[in-house]
Short mmCIF file of C-alpha atoms and ligand atoms in Angstrom, two decimals:
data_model
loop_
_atom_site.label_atom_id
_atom_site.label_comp_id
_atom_site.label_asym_id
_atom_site.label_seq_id
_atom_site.Cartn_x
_atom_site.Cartn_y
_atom_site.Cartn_z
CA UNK A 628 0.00 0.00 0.00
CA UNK A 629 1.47 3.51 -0.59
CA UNK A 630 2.00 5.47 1.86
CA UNK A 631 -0.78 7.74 2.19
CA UNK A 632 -2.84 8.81 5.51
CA UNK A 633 -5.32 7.08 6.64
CA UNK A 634 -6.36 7.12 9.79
CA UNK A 635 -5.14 8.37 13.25
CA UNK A 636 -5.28 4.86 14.84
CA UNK A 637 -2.37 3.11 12.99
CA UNK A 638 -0.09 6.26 13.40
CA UNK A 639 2.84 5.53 15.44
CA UNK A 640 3.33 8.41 18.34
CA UNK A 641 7.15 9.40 16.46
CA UNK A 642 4.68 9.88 13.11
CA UNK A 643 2.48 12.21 14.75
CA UNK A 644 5.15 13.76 16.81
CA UNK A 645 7.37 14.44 13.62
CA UNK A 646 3.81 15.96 12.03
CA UNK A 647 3.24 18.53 15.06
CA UNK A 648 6.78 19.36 15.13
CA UNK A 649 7.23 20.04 11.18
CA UNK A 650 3.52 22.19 11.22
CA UNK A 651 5.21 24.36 14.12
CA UNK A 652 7.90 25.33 11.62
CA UNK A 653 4.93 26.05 8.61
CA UNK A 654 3.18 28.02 11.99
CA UNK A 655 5.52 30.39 10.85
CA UNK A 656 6.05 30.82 7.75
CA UNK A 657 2.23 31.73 7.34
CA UNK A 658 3.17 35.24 9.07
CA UNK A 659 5.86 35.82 6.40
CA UNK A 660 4.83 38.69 3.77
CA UNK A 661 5.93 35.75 1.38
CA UNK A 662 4.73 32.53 2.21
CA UNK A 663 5.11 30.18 -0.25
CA UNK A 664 8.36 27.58 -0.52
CA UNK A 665 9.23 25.21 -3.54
CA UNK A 666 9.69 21.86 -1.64
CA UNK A 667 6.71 20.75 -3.61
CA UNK A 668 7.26 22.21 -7.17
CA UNK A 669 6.68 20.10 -9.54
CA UNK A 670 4.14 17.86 -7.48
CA UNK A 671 0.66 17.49 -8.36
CA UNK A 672 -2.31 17.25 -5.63
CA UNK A 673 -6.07 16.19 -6.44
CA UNK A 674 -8.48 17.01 -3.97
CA UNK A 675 -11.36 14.82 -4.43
CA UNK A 676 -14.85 15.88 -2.14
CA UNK A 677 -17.64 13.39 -2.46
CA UNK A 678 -19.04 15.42 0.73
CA UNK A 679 -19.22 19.25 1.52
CA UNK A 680 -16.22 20.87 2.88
CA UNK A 681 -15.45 24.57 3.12
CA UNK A 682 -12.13 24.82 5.52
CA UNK A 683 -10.25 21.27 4.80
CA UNK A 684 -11.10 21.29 1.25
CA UNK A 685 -9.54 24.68 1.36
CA UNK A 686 -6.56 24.32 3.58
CA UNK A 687 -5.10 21.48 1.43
CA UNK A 688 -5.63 23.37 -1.17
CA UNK A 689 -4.03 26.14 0.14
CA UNK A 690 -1.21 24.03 1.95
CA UNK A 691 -0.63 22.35 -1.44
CA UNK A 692 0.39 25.37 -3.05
CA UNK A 693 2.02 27.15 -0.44
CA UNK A 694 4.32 24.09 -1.06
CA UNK A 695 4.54 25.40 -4.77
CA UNK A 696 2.55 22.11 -5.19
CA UNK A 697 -0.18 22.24 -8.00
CA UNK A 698 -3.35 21.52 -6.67
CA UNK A 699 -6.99 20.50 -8.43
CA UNK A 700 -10.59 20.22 -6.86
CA UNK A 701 -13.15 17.99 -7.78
CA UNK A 702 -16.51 17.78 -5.70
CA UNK A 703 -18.63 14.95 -6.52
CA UNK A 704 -21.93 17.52 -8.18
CA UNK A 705 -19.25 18.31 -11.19
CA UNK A 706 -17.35 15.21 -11.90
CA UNK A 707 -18.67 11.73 -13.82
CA UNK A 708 -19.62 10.27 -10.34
CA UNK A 709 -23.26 12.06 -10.83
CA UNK A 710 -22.93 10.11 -14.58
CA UNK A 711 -22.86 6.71 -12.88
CA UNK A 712 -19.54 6.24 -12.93
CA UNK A 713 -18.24 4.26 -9.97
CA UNK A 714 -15.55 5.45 -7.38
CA UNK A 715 -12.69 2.51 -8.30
CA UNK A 716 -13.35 3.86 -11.89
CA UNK A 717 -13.45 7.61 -10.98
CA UNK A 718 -10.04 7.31 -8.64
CA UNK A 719 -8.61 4.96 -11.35
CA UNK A 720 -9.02 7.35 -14.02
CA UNK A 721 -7.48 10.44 -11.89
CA UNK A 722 -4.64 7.84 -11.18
CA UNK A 723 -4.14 7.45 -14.56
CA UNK A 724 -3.21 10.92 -14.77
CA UNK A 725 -0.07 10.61 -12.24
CA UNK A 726 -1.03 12.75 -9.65
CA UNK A 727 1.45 12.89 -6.89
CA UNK A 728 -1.51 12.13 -3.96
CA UNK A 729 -5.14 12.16 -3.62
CA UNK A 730 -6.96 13.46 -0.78
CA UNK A 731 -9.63 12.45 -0.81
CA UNK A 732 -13.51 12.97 1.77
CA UNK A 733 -16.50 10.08 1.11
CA UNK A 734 -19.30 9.64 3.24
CA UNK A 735 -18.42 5.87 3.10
CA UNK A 736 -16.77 4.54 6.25
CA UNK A 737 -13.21 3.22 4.79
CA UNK A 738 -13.94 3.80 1.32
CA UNK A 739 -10.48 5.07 0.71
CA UNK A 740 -8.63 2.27 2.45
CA UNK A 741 -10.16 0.41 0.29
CA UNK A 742 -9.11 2.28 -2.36
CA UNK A 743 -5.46 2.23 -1.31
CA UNK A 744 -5.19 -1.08 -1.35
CA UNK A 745 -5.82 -0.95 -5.40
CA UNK A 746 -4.06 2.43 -6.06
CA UNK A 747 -0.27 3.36 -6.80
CA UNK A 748 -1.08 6.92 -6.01
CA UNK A 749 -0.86 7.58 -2.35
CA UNK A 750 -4.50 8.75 -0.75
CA UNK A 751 -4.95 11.08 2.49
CA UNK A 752 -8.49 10.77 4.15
CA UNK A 753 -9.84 14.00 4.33
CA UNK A 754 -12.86 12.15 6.20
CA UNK A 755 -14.27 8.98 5.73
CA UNK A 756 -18.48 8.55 7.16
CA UNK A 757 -18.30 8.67 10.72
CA UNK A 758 -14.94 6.81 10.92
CA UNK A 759 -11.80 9.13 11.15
CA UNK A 760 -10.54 12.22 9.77
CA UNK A 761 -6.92 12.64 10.73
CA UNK A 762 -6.03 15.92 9.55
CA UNK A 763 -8.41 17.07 12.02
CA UNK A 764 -7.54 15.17 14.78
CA UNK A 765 -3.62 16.49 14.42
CA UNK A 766 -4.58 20.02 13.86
CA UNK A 767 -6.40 19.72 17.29
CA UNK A 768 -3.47 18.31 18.85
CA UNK A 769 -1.55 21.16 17.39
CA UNK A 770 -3.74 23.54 18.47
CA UNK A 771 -4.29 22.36 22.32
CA UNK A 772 -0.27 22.34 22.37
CA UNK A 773 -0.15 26.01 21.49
CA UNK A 774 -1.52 26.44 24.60
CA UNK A 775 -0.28 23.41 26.92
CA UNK A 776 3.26 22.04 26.72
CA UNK A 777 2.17 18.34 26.62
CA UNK A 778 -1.06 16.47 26.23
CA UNK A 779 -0.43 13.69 29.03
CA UNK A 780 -2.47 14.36 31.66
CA UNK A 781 -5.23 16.52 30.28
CA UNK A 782 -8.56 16.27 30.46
CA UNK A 783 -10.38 16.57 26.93
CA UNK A 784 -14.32 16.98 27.15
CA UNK A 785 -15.68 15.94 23.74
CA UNK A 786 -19.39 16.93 23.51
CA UNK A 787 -21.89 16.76 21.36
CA UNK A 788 -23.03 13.77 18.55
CA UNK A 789 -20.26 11.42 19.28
CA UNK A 790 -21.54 8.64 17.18
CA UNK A 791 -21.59 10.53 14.28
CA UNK A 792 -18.25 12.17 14.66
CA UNK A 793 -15.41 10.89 12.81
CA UNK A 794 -13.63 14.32 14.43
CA UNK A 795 -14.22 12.29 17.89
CA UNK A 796 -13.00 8.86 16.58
CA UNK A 797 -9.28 10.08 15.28
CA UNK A 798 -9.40 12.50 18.30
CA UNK A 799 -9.78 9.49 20.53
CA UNK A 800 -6.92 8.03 19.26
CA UNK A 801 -4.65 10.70 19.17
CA UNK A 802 -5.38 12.12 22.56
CA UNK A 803 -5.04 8.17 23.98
CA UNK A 804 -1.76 7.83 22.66
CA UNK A 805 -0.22 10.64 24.32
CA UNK A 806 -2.00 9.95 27.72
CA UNK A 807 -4.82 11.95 27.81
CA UNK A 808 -7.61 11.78 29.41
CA UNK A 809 -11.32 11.75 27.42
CA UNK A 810 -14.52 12.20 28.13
CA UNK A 811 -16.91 11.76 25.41
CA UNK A 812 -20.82 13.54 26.81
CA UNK A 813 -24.00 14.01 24.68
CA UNK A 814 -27.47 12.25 24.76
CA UNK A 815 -27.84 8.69 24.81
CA UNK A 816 -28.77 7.97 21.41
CA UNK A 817 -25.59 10.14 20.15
CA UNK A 818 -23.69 8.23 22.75
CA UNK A 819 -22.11 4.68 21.46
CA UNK A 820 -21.17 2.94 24.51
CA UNK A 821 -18.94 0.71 22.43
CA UNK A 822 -16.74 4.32 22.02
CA UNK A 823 -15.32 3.68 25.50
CA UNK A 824 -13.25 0.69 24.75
CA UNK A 825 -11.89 1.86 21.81
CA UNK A 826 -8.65 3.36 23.77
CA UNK A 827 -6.95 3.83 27.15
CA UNK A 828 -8.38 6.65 28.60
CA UNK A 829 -11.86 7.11 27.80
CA UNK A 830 -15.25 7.81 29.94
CA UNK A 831 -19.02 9.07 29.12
CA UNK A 832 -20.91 11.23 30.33
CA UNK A 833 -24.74 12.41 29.69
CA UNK A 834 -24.92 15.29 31.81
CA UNK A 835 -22.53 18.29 30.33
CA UNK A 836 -22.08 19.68 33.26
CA UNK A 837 -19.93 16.56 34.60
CA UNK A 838 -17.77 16.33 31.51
CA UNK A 839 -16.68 20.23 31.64
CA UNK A 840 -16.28 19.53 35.55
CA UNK A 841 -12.11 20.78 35.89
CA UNK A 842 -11.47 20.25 31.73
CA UNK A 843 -8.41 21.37 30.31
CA UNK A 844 -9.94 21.21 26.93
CA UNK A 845 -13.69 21.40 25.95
CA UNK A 846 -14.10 20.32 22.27
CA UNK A 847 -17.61 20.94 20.69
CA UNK A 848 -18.92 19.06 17.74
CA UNK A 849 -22.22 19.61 15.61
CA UNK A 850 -25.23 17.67 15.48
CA UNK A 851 -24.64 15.91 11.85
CA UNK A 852 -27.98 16.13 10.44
CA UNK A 853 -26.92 14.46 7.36
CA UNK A 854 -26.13 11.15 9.23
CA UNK A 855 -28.81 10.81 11.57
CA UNK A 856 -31.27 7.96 11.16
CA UNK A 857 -32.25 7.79 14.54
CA UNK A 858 -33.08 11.20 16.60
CA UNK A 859 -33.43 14.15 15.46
CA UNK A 860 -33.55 16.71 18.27
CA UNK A 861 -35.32 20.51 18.23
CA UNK A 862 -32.65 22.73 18.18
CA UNK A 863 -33.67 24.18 21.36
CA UNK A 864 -33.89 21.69 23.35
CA UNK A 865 -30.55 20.46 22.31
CA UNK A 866 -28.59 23.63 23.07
CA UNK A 867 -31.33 23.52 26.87
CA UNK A 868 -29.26 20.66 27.81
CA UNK A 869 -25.94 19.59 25.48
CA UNK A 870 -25.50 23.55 24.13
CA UNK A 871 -21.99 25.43 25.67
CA UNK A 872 -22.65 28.27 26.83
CA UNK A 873 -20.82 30.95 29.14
CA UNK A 874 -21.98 30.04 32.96
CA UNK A 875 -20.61 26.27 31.74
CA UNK A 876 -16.93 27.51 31.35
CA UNK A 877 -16.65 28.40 35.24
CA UNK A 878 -16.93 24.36 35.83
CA UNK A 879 -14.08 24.06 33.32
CA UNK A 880 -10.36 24.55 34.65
CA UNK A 881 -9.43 28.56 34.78
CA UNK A 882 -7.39 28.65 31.71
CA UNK A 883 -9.47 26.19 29.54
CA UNK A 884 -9.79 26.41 26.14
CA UNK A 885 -13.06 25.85 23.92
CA UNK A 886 -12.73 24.10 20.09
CA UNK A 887 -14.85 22.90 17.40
CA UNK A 888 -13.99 21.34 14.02
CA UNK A 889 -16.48 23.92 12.43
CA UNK A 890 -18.71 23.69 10.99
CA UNK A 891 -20.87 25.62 13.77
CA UNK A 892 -24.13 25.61 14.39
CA UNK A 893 -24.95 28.66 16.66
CA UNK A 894 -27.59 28.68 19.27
CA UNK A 895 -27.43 24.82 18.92
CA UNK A 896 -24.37 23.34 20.15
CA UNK A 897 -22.64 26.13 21.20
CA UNK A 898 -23.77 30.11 22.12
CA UNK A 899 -22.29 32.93 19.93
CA UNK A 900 -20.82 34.27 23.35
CA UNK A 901 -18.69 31.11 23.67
CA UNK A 902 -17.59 30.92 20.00
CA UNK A 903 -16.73 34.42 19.92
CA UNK A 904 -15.05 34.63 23.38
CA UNK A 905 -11.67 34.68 24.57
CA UNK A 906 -11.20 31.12 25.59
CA UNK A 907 -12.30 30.11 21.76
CA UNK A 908 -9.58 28.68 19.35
CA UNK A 909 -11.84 27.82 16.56
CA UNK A 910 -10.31 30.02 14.27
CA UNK A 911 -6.75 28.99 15.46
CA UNK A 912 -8.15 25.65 14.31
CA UNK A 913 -8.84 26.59 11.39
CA UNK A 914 -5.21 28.62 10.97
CA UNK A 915 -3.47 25.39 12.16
CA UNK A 916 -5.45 23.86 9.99
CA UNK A 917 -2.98 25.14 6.91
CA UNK A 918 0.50 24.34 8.52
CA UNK A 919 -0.64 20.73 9.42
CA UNK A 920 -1.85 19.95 6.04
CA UNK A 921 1.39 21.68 5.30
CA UNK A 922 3.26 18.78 7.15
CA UNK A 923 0.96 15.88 6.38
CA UNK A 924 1.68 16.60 2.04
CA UNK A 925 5.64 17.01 2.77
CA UNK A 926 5.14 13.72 4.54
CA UNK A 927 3.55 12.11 2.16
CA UNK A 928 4.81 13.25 -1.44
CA UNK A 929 8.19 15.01 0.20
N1 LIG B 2310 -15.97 19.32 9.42
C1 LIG B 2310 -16.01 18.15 10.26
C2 LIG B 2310 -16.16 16.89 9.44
O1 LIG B 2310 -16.11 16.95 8.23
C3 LIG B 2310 -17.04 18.24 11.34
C4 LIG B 2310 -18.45 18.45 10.89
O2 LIG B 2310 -18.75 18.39 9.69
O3 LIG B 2310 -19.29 18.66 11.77
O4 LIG B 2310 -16.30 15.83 10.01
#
């Protein structure tokens, strides 16, 4: 299989380590007046989206070329996929056109492991159903460590529709493997018991309250609308009991900081006051978002 990336969970802790440490350096360079180096020129990225995307779809994009990398976008609406064509077919024909990587986002749980196994070309899951999406989960990790020298010992409150999440899933593993510790809180039915065994280091909680209770870390994640088969909740009475809002962040450690993949849903799982307060990061997310992606195509294609 070529070396591509996956998935979180069959990262080695060196792997991600090397990652965090490389997107530190790229940190950087994105507050030069002139940001863009040629370690890349002459490589060619496709970005393929089979499901919306506004800030990863970007930030390779813009992390490809800031590499000098060329760098295509295909969403599923305007390629042959809406023709009938099927996805071995579609990625073999962009294959056949020597791109240096594909990275690629399918509602389909695994689809592009399963794709790796038949491709040359190496593939990097930009999110795969509700299974993993690295490149979140290390841009997270980068974030939290702008603002805490090592994630062993802290205590990350994920909240929100864990079952849906593949945010949670490749946060789970990360945060596990550097000896955090996790609890995952929102209602039952967005609750997968299952989730607790899946690494050291993990608890549940249904009442919010308990998971923000001394949190170093309180990561927010959206109701995901377009997976849910089995509850839909009214907005309101969603935010009444799983929504962050300001009187929550006294239960949280003093310096604690607030995230969320994006995108956000306001007055649902989080109150504008939080996301636009001074213990939000979302936007340094979103920042870090660049110089990870950065890291993850030098890794890859470098
Ligand atoms: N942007 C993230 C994802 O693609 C989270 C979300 O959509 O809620 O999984």
């Amino acid at each position: 299989m070529p070396a591509g990336l996956l998935g979180i969970e069959e990262l080695q802790r060196p792997e991600i380590e090397a990652i965090l440490a490389r997107a530190k350096d790229f940190q950087t360079i994105q507050h030069q007046p002139v940001k863009k180096l040629d370690t890349l020129r002459g490589k060619m990225i496709v970005n393929l989206f089979f499901e919306a995307s506004t800030r990863t779809r970007t930030s390779f994009e813009i992390a490809a070329k800031r590499l000098g990398a060329d760098a295509i976008s295909i969403s599923a609406s305007g390629s042959s996929i809406s023709k009938g064509e099927s996805l071995v077919d579609t990625l073999n024909t962009l294959a056949a056109m020597h791109p240096d990587a594909i990275v690629m986002r399918h509602a389909a749980s695994g689809a592009p492991y399963a794709l790796a196994r038949h491709l040359a070309t190496p593939i990097i899951n930009a999110g795969d159903g509700t299974h993993e999406h690295p490149t979140q989960a290390l841009l997270d990790a980068r974030t939290i460590l702008d603002y805490r020298d090592s994630l062993e010992g802290l205590r990350v409150a994920i909240i929100g529709d864990i079952a849906h999440s593949r945010v949670a899933r490749s946060n789970i593993h990360l945060l596990s493997k550097f000896g955090a510790t996790i609890v995952l809180c929102g209602p039952a039915p967005l609750l997968p018991p299952e989730l607790a065994s899946i690494a050291p280091g993990v608890t549940l909680a249904t009442d919010i309250r308990d998971a923000i209770r001394d949190a170093d870390v309180i990561m927010m994640l959206r109701v995901q609308l377009e997976r849910q088969h089995e509850a839909n909740f009214p907005a309101s009475e969603y935010f009444q009991f799983y929504g962050l809002r300001l009187e929550h962040l006294n239960l949280a450690k003093p310096h604690a900081i607030v995230m969320h993949p994006g995108p956000i849903n306001r007055g649902r799982e989080i109150a504008s006051e939080v996301a636009d307060s001074q213990r939000s990061v979302i936007l340094n997310q979103v920042e870090n978002g660049v110089a990870v992606r950065m890291a993850v195509l030098e890794r890859v294609i470098g």
